[in-house]
């Protein structure tokens, strides 16, 4: 699969006249709890020739490929990536810290991580993860009870807990997040058993509700409702523009 991913990225560069500056794995494989049939969610950031950015016309800023078998590939232009990163995008924070990287321009990645360190907004991160966790909890409550839904709820719930406590982006790897936020005990054993079931079997197979996880989640949702954050302004546009110009000049 690694070879196929590299060939796909090279084909994207050729067909779209772009340069892929960074490509990584996103989703369950990056989080560390992929199933046997999980997709490869490849995400990338690309740059077009300088003339593209000098036009007043609105240009498409994403490249999306049809999902073929288990390969899901799409990417964002650097202008879109920087704009979203300025707003504290949790998605981009995860991309930039993915443990699985397929391609990287070292200088570009350092620049993006620099911007990410300046633009991380705890309130934005928290609401991103907390809202996702609530949606997963609602799906479980509506009867979609399977290992995948539990895993997705736990990841986003623990991430929200992390942000509430540390005010920083959470670890991407679920096992690190779990170790830091849950420690040990019977609940961890239940979570580990659930993830093992997800990894080895059909992650969407209906299972019995896991009472220990349900009780833990309900208690945390109630506690997190009371979390408040100080207002933090977006990163100033001048800083983003300066980094953007450096990237264009380096091309």
Short mmCIF file of C-alpha atoms in Angstrom, two decimals:
data_model
loop_
_atom_site.label_atom_id
_atom_site.label_comp_id
_atom_site.label_asym_id
_atom_site.label_seq_id
_atom_site.Cartn_x
_atom_site.Cartn_y
_atom_site.Cartn_z
CA UNK A 1 0.00 0.00 0.00
CA UNK A 2 2.89 2.38 0.74
CA UNK A 3 4.05 2.10 -2.88
CA UNK A 4 0.53 2.68 -4.18
CA UNK A 5 0.17 5.80 -2.02
CA UNK A 6 3.48 7.22 -3.26
CA UNK A 7 2.49 6.54 -6.87
CA UNK A 8 -0.85 8.26 -6.30
CA UNK A 9 0.84 11.35 -4.86
CA UNK A 10 3.23 11.49 -7.81
CA UNK A 11 0.32 11.19 -10.23
CA UNK A 12 -1.49 14.04 -8.48
CA UNK A 13 1.57 16.27 -8.89
CA UNK A 14 1.77 15.47 -12.59
CA UNK A 15 -1.94 15.69 -13.45
CA UNK A 16 -2.71 18.81 -11.40
CA UNK A 17 0.60 20.67 -11.82
CA UNK A 18 1.13 20.94 -8.08
CA UNK A 19 3.83 20.12 -5.58
CA UNK A 20 2.82 17.96 -2.64
CA UNK A 21 4.55 19.51 0.36
CA UNK A 22 3.18 17.21 3.02
CA UNK A 23 1.16 13.99 3.05
CA UNK A 24 0.08 11.95 6.03
CA UNK A 25 -2.38 9.39 7.32
CA UNK A 26 -5.51 10.67 9.01
CA UNK A 27 -8.28 8.71 10.70
CA UNK A 28 -8.25 5.37 12.48
CA UNK A 29 -4.86 4.23 11.16
CA UNK A 30 -3.23 7.39 12.50
CA UNK A 31 -5.15 7.12 15.77
CA UNK A 32 -3.94 3.55 16.21
CA UNK A 33 -7.15 1.54 16.19
CA UNK A 34 -7.68 0.56 12.57
CA UNK A 35 -9.76 -2.47 11.68
CA UNK A 36 -8.85 -5.03 9.06
CA UNK A 37 -11.00 -3.23 6.49
CA UNK A 38 -10.28 0.38 7.51
CA UNK A 39 -9.60 2.85 4.72
CA UNK A 40 -6.25 4.51 4.21
CA UNK A 41 -7.19 8.17 4.74
CA UNK A 42 -4.36 10.01 3.00
CA UNK A 43 -4.42 13.78 3.42
CA UNK A 44 -2.00 16.22 1.82
CA UNK A 45 -1.16 19.91 1.45
CA UNK A 46 -0.02 21.15 -1.93
CA UNK A 47 1.27 24.25 -3.68
CA UNK A 48 0.56 25.45 -7.21
CA UNK A 49 2.83 27.60 -9.42
CA UNK A 50 3.20 31.23 -8.31
CA UNK A 51 0.99 32.55 -11.15
CA UNK A 52 -1.99 30.71 -9.65
CA UNK A 53 -1.89 32.93 -6.56
CA UNK A 54 -1.62 36.17 -8.56
CA UNK A 55 -5.03 35.82 -10.20
CA UNK A 56 -8.05 37.72 -8.89
CA UNK A 57 -10.31 34.88 -9.92
CA UNK A 58 -11.56 32.43 -7.33
CA UNK A 59 -9.80 29.10 -7.79
CA UNK A 60 -10.59 25.65 -6.47
CA UNK A 61 -8.44 24.98 -3.39
CA UNK A 62 -8.96 21.25 -2.88
CA UNK A 63 -8.04 18.10 -4.79
CA UNK A 64 -10.30 15.13 -4.14
CA UNK A 65 -9.87 11.70 -5.66
CA UNK A 66 -12.65 9.11 -5.83
CA UNK A 67 -12.28 6.42 -3.17
CA UNK A 68 -10.89 3.31 -4.82
CA UNK A 69 -11.01 0.12 -2.77
CA UNK A 70 -9.70 1.23 0.64
CA UNK A 71 -7.70 4.26 -0.57
CA UNK A 72 -9.22 7.69 0.24
CA UNK A 73 -7.01 10.59 -0.89
CA UNK A 74 -7.66 14.33 -0.81
CA UNK A 75 -5.71 17.50 -0.13
CA UNK A 76 -5.83 21.24 0.46
CA UNK A 77 -3.99 24.11 -1.17
CA UNK A 78 -1.54 25.94 1.11
CA UNK A 79 -3.78 29.03 1.07
CA UNK A 80 -6.72 27.04 2.41
CA UNK A 81 -4.55 25.21 4.93
CA UNK A 82 -3.06 28.43 6.31
CA UNK A 83 -6.45 30.13 6.48
CA UNK A 84 -7.95 27.26 8.47
CA UNK A 85 -4.87 26.91 10.64
CA UNK A 86 -5.15 30.59 11.54
CA UNK A 87 -8.61 29.80 12.94
CA UNK A 88 -7.17 27.00 15.08
CA UNK A 89 -8.29 24.04 12.94
CA UNK A 90 -8.17 20.83 14.98
CA UNK A 91 -8.09 18.81 11.76
CA UNK A 92 -4.88 20.46 10.60
CA UNK A 93 -3.34 20.15 14.04
CA UNK A 94 -3.89 16.39 13.73
CA UNK A 95 -2.50 16.23 10.20
CA UNK A 96 0.68 18.03 11.18
CA UNK A 97 1.23 15.69 14.12
CA UNK A 98 0.25 12.45 12.42
CA UNK A 99 2.53 9.54 13.36
CA UNK A 100 2.29 8.23 9.78
CA UNK A 101 3.86 10.56 7.21
CA UNK A 102 4.13 9.63 3.53
CA UNK A 103 5.86 12.74 2.22
CA UNK A 104 7.23 15.94 3.71
CA UNK A 105 9.15 19.05 2.83
CA UNK A 106 11.10 19.62 6.03
CA UNK A 107 11.16 23.42 5.79
CA UNK A 108 7.46 23.62 4.93
CA UNK A 109 6.50 21.32 7.81
CA UNK A 110 8.55 23.40 10.24
CA UNK A 111 6.78 26.55 9.04
CA UNK A 112 3.35 24.96 9.41
CA UNK A 113 4.12 23.67 12.89
CA UNK A 114 5.33 27.13 13.85
CA UNK A 115 2.02 28.63 12.73
CA UNK A 116 0.14 25.81 14.47
CA UNK A 117 1.92 26.56 17.75
CA UNK A 118 0.87 30.21 17.51
CA UNK A 119 -2.69 29.64 16.34
CA UNK A 120 -3.88 26.77 18.55
CA UNK A 121 -7.04 28.01 20.28
CA UNK A 122 -8.19 25.81 23.17
CA UNK A 123 -11.82 26.86 22.85
CA UNK A 124 -11.88 25.88 19.16
CA UNK A 125 -10.16 22.56 19.82
CA UNK A 126 -12.48 21.77 22.71
CA UNK A 127 -15.70 22.47 20.84
CA UNK A 128 -14.46 20.47 17.84
CA UNK A 129 -13.84 17.33 19.90
CA UNK A 130 -16.74 17.79 22.31
CA UNK A 131 -19.31 18.24 19.54
CA UNK A 132 -17.99 15.18 17.70
CA UNK A 133 -18.12 13.12 20.90
CA UNK A 134 -21.72 14.15 21.52
CA UNK A 135 -22.71 13.14 17.99
CA UNK A 136 -21.15 9.72 18.49
CA UNK A 137 -22.93 9.36 21.85
CA UNK A 138 -26.23 10.22 20.18
CA UNK A 139 -25.66 7.58 17.51
CA UNK A 140 -24.97 4.99 20.20
CA UNK A 141 -28.09 6.04 22.10
CA UNK A 142 -30.12 5.76 18.89
CA UNK A 143 -29.18 2.10 18.58
CA UNK A 144 -26.05 2.18 16.42
CA UNK A 145 -24.17 0.18 19.04
CA UNK A 146 -20.92 -1.16 17.62
CA UNK A 147 -17.19 -1.06 18.31
CA UNK A 148 -16.54 1.70 15.77
CA UNK A 149 -19.02 4.12 17.34
CA UNK A 150 -17.63 3.45 20.82
CA UNK A 151 -14.04 3.95 19.63
CA UNK A 152 -14.87 7.21 17.88
CA UNK A 153 -16.79 8.51 20.89
CA UNK A 154 -13.99 7.62 23.29
CA UNK A 155 -11.29 9.22 21.16
CA UNK A 156 -13.09 12.53 20.81
CA UNK A 157 -14.31 12.53 24.41
CA UNK A 158 -10.82 11.93 25.79
CA UNK A 159 -9.48 14.58 23.41
CA UNK A 160 -12.01 17.09 24.76
CA UNK A 161 -11.02 16.13 28.31
CA UNK A 162 -7.36 16.66 27.39
CA UNK A 163 -7.99 20.13 25.99
CA UNK A 164 -10.09 21.08 29.02
CA UNK A 165 -7.26 20.05 31.33
CA UNK A 166 -4.12 20.99 29.39
CA UNK A 167 -5.33 23.73 27.00
CA UNK A 168 -3.19 22.20 24.23
CA UNK A 169 -3.87 19.96 21.21
CA UNK A 170 -4.32 16.33 22.32
CA UNK A 171 -2.04 13.45 21.29
CA UNK A 172 -3.02 11.91 17.96
CA UNK A 173 -2.36 8.33 19.05
CA UNK A 174 -5.32 7.02 21.02
CA UNK A 175 -3.23 4.74 23.21
CA UNK A 176 -1.20 7.70 24.45
CA UNK A 177 -4.37 9.69 25.03
CA UNK A 178 -5.95 6.77 26.86
CA UNK A 179 -2.90 6.22 29.07
CA UNK A 180 -2.71 9.89 30.02
CA UNK A 181 -6.43 10.43 30.64
CA UNK A 182 -7.58 7.05 32.00
CA UNK A 183 -4.51 5.51 33.58
CA UNK A 184 -5.37 1.92 34.49
CA UNK A 185 -8.16 -0.05 36.11
CA UNK A 186 -11.26 -1.92 35.01
CA UNK A 187 -12.45 0.78 32.62
CA UNK A 188 -9.21 0.57 30.64
CA UNK A 189 -9.63 -3.20 30.42
CA UNK A 190 -13.11 -2.68 28.95
CA UNK A 191 -11.76 -0.16 26.43
CA UNK A 192 -8.89 -2.45 25.43
CA UNK A 193 -11.27 -5.36 24.91
CA UNK A 194 -13.49 -3.17 22.75
CA UNK A 195 -10.57 -2.01 20.59
CA UNK A 196 -9.31 -5.57 20.20
CA UNK A 197 -12.74 -6.59 19.01
CA UNK A 198 -12.75 -3.69 16.55
CA UNK A 199 -9.32 -4.61 15.21
CA UNK A 200 -10.03 -8.30 14.70
CA UNK A 201 -13.64 -8.39 13.62
CA UNK A 202 -16.39 -6.43 11.91
CA UNK A 203 -16.24 -2.99 13.51
CA UNK A 204 -19.87 -2.30 12.58
CA UNK A 205 -21.26 -5.53 14.03
CA UNK A 206 -23.97 -4.81 16.60
CA UNK A 207 -22.77 -5.46 20.15
CA UNK A 208 -24.27 -5.18 23.61
CA UNK A 209 -23.91 -1.76 25.27
CA UNK A 210 -20.77 -1.52 27.40
CA UNK A 211 -22.17 -0.26 30.70
CA UNK A 212 -18.84 0.83 32.19
CA UNK A 213 -18.01 2.97 29.16
CA UNK A 214 -21.53 4.40 28.97
CA UNK A 215 -21.46 5.45 32.63
CA UNK A 216 -18.00 6.96 32.30
CA UNK A 217 -19.00 8.88 29.17
CA UNK A 218 -22.22 10.24 30.67
CA UNK A 219 -20.33 11.51 33.71
CA UNK A 220 -17.69 13.20 31.58
CA UNK A 221 -20.22 14.82 29.28
CA UNK A 222 -21.92 16.36 32.29
CA UNK A 223 -18.61 17.62 33.70
CA UNK A 224 -17.42 19.02 30.37
CA UNK A 225 -20.61 21.03 29.89
CA UNK A 226 -19.34 23.32 32.64
CA UNK A 227 -15.91 23.95 31.07
CA UNK A 228 -15.23 27.55 30.09
CA UNK A 229 -12.37 29.18 28.21
CA UNK A 230 -10.93 32.66 28.05
CA UNK A 231 -11.43 34.40 24.72
CA UNK A 232 -8.43 34.13 22.39
CA UNK A 233 -8.14 36.14 19.19
CA UNK A 234 -7.19 34.60 15.88
CA UNK A 235 -3.54 34.74 14.92
CA UNK A 236 -2.91 38.10 13.25
CA UNK A 237 -3.20 38.12 9.48
CA UNK A 238 0.20 39.77 9.08
CA UNK A 239 1.97 36.71 10.50
CA UNK A 240 0.04 34.34 8.24
CA UNK A 241 0.72 36.49 5.18
CA UNK A 242 4.44 36.61 6.00
CA UNK A 243 4.65 32.82 6.23
CA UNK A 244 2.57 32.46 3.06
CA UNK A 245 4.93 34.74 1.13
CA UNK A 246 7.95 32.81 2.43
CA UNK A 247 6.40 29.60 1.13
CA UNK A 248 5.69 31.09 -2.29
CA UNK A 249 9.17 32.58 -2.59
CA UNK A 250 10.75 29.25 -1.70
CA UNK A 251 8.98 27.46 -4.56
#
